[in-house]
Short mmCIF file of C-alpha atoms in Angstrom, two decimals:
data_model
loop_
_atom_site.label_atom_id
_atom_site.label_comp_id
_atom_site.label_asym_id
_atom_site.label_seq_id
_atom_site.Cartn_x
_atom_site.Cartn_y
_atom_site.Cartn_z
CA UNK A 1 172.28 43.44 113.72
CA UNK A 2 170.41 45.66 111.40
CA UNK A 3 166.77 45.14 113.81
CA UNK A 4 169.49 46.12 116.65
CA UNK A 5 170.38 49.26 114.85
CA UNK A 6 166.71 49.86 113.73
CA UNK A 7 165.66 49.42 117.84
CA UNK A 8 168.42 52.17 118.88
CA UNK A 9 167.67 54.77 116.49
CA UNK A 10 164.59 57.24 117.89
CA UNK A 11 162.57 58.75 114.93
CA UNK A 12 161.05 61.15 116.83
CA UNK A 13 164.31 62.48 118.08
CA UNK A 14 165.60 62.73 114.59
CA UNK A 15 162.63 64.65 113.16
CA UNK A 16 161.62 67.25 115.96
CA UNK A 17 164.97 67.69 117.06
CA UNK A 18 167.78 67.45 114.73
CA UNK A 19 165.13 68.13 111.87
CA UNK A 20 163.25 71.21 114.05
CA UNK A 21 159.76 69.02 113.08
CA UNK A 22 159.79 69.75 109.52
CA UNK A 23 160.22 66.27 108.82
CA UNK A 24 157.96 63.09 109.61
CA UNK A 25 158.81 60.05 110.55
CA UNK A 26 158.71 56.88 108.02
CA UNK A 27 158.81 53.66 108.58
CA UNK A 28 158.14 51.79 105.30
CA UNK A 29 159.62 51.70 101.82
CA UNK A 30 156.53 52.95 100.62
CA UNK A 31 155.54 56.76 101.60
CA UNK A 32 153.41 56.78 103.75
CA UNK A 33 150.58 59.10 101.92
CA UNK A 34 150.63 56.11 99.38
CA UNK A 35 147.79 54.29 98.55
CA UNK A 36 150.19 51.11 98.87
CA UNK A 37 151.39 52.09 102.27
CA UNK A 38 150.85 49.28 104.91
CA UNK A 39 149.47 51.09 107.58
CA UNK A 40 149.40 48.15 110.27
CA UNK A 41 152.99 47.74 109.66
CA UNK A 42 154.56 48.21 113.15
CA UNK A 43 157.59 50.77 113.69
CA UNK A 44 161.01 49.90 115.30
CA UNK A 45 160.71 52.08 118.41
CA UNK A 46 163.66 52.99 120.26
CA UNK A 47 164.21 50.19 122.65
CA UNK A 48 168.06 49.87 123.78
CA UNK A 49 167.34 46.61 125.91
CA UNK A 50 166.03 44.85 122.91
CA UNK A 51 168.80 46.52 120.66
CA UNK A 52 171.49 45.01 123.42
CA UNK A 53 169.95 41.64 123.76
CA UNK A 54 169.66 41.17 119.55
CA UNK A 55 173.24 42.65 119.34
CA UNK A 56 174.17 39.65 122.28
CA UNK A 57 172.79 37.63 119.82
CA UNK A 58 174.17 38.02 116.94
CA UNK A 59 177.94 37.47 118.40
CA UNK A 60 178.47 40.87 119.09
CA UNK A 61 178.76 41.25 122.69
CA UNK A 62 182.04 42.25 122.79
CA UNK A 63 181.21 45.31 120.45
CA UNK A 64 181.77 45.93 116.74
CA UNK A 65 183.23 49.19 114.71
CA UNK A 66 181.71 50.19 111.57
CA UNK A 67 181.96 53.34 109.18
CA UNK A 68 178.95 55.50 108.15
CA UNK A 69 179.11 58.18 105.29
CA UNK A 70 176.33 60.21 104.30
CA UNK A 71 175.62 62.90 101.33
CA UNK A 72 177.80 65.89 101.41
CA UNK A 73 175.87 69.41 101.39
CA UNK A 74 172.66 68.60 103.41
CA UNK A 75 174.21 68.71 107.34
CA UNK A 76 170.55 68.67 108.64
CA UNK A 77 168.80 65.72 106.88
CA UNK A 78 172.19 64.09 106.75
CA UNK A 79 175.73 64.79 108.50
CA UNK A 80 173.59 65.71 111.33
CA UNK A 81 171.36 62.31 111.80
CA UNK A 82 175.09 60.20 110.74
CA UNK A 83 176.42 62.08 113.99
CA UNK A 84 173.61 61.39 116.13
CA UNK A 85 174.42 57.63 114.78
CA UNK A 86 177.80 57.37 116.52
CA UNK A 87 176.61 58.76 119.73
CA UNK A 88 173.59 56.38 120.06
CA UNK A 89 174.91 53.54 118.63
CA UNK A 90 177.77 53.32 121.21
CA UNK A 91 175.30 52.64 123.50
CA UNK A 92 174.70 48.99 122.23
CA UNK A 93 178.20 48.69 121.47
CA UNK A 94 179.11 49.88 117.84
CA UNK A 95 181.48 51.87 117.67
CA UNK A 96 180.74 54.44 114.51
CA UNK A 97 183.09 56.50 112.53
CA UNK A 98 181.69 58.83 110.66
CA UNK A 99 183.05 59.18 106.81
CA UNK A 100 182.59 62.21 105.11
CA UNK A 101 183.10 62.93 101.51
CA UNK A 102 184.57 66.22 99.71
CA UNK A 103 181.48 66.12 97.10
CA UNK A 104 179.14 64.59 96.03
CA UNK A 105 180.92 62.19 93.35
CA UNK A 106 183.02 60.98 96.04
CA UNK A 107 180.08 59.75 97.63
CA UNK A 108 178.62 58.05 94.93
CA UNK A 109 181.72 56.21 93.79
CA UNK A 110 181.99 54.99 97.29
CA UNK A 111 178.64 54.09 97.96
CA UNK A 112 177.51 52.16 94.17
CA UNK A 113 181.03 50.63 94.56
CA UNK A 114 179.72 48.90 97.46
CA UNK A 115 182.42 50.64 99.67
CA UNK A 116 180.38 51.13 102.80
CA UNK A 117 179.58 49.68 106.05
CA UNK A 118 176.10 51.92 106.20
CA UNK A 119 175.52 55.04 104.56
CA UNK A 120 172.66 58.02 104.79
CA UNK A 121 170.74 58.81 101.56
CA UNK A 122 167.81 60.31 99.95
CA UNK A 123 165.52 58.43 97.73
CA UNK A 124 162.17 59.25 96.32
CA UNK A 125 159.41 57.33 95.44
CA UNK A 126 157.99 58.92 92.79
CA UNK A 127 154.86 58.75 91.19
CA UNK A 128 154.65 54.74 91.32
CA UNK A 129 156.27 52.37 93.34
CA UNK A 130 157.72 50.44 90.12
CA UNK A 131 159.50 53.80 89.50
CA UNK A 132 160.99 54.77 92.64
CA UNK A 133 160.99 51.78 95.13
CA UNK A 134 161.95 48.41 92.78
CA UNK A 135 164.97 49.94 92.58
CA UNK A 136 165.99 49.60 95.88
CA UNK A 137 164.92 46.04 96.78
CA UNK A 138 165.55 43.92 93.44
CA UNK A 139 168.13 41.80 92.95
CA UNK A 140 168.05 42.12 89.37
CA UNK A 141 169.14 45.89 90.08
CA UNK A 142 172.43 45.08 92.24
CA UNK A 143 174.43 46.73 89.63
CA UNK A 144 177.97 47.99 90.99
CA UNK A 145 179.24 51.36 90.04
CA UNK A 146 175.45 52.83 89.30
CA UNK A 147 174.11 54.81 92.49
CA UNK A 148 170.63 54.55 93.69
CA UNK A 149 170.35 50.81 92.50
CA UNK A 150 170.33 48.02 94.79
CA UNK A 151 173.14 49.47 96.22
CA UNK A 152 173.06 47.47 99.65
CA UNK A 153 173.35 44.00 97.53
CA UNK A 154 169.76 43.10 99.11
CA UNK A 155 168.94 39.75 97.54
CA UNK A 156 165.81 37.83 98.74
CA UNK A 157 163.51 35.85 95.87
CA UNK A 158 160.17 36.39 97.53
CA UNK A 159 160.42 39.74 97.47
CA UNK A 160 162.04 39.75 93.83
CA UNK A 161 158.59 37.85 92.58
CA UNK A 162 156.38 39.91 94.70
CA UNK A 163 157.71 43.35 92.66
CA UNK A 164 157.81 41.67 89.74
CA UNK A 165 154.24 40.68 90.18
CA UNK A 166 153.18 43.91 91.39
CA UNK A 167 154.84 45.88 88.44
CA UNK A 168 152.55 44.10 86.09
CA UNK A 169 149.46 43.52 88.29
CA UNK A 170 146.31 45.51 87.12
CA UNK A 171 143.92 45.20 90.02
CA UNK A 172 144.60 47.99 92.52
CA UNK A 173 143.46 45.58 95.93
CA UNK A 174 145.30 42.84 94.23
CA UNK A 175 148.47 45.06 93.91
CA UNK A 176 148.19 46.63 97.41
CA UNK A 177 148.09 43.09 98.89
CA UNK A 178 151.50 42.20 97.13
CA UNK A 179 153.07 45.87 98.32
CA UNK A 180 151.62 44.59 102.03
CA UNK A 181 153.41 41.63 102.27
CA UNK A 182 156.51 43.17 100.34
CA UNK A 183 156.50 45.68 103.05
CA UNK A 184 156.25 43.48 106.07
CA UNK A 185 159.28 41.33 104.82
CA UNK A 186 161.44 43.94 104.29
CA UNK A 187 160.62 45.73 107.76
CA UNK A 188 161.76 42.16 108.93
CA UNK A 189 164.68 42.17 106.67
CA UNK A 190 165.71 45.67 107.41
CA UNK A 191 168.19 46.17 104.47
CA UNK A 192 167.18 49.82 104.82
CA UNK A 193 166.56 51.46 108.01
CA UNK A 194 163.44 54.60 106.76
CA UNK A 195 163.92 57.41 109.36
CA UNK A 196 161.74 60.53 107.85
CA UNK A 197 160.00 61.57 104.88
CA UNK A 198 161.13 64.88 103.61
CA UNK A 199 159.10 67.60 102.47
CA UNK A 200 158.94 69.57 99.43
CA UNK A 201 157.27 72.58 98.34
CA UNK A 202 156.31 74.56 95.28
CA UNK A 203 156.40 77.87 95.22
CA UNK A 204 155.64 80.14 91.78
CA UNK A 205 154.34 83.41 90.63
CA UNK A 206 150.68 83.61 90.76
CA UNK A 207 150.77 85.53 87.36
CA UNK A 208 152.23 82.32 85.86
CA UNK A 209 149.31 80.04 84.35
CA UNK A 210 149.16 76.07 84.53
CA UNK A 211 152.23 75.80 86.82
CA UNK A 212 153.52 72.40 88.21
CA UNK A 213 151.64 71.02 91.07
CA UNK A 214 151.63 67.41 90.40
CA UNK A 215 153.74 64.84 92.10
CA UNK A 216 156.77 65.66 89.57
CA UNK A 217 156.74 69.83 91.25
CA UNK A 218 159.25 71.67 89.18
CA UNK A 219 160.81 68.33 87.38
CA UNK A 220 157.64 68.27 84.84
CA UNK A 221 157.76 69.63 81.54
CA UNK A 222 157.26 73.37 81.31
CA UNK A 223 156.02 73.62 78.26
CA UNK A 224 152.56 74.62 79.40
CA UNK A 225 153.84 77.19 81.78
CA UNK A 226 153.08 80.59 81.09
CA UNK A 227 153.01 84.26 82.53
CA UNK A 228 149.25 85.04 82.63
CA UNK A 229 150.10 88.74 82.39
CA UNK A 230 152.96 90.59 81.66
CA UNK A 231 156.47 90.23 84.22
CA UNK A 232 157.44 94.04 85.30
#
């Protein structure tokens, strides 16, 4: 059911419609400007036929309901998309409500209480995938009431000794290897569905010296930050 979903859902749709094109599409775990990115990893392009005939399948001819909730506050990256959801998923049979939540607490009780059918999120991958990815995928990390774990209860041992080996693993084709094949089983898997990759920008005071341009942006330390001259 979840490669059904993932074969009725249109990317490009999402990202140069509902997003105006500021977003791109994603289709791994790992961002795709990585070093780790698997870039023969093939995406799940909209295919309603398919997306019928695995729903027929799995025992769910006859059609299915489920609930989707999504972050308050950010319509266009997320009530917007969680919408479009309801309307495209009825056309393989799933009938969608969509659950919205006052704030953003409500959310997060709901979703790391494991009180969700699907939901739409943001998560980042930082500067390492050990830091912003493992997270996601290990079952070691399926901890209930702590948002942005494992909150989707994914559980498969392969991929638990892949990361594990990765995290430690010192030789960078060595480690790209294990992030290949940790990739292509959880495109198979499909515990998360990656639609887009959002962008962020930076933008400072050119009299301000050493500013933050690395990965972290405005997150690092400002210590070093200074005004290079005087601020009228």
């Amino acid at each position: 059911m979840r490669q059904a979903i993932a074969y009725a859902v249109d990317r490009e749709f999402i990202t140069k419609a509902l997003m105006r094109g500021v977003a791109k599409p994603q289709r791994s775990p790992i961002i795709e400007s990585s070093p780790f990115f698997d870039e023969t990893i093939e995406p799940y392009d909209v295919d309603l036929d398919k997306a019928n005939a695995l729903v027929a399948e799995a025992g769910f001819g006859d059609g299915m309901e489920l609930t989707v909730d999504y972050l308050p506050g950010v319509d266009e990256q997320q009530k917007n998309v969680a919408e479009y959801l309801k309307s495209q998923l009825k056309k393989i049979g799933i009938d969608v409500t969509v659950r919205p939540s006052p704030d953003f607490p409500t959310w997060a009780g709901r979703i790391s209480g494991h009180d969700f059918d699907m939901t739409m999120d943001v998560v980042f991958n930082w500067g390492d995938p050990v830091i912003g990815v493992h997270r996601t995928y290990l079952s070691s990390n399926i901890v209930k009431g702590v948002i942005w774990s494992n909150t989707q209860s994914y559980s498969n041992p392969k991929v638990d000794e892949i990361l594990n080996a990765a995290a430690v693993e010192v030789d960078p084709a060595k480690r790209k290897a294990l992030y290949t094949e940790f990739q292509r089983i959880v495109a198979e898997d499909m515990p998360v569905y990656w639609i887009n990759a959002s962008p962020y920008h930076t933008a400072y005071d050119k009299r301000l010296g050493d500013p933050p341009l690395t990965i972290w942006g405005p997150m690092s330390p400002m210590d070093e930050v200074y005004w290079k001259e005087p601020k009228e």
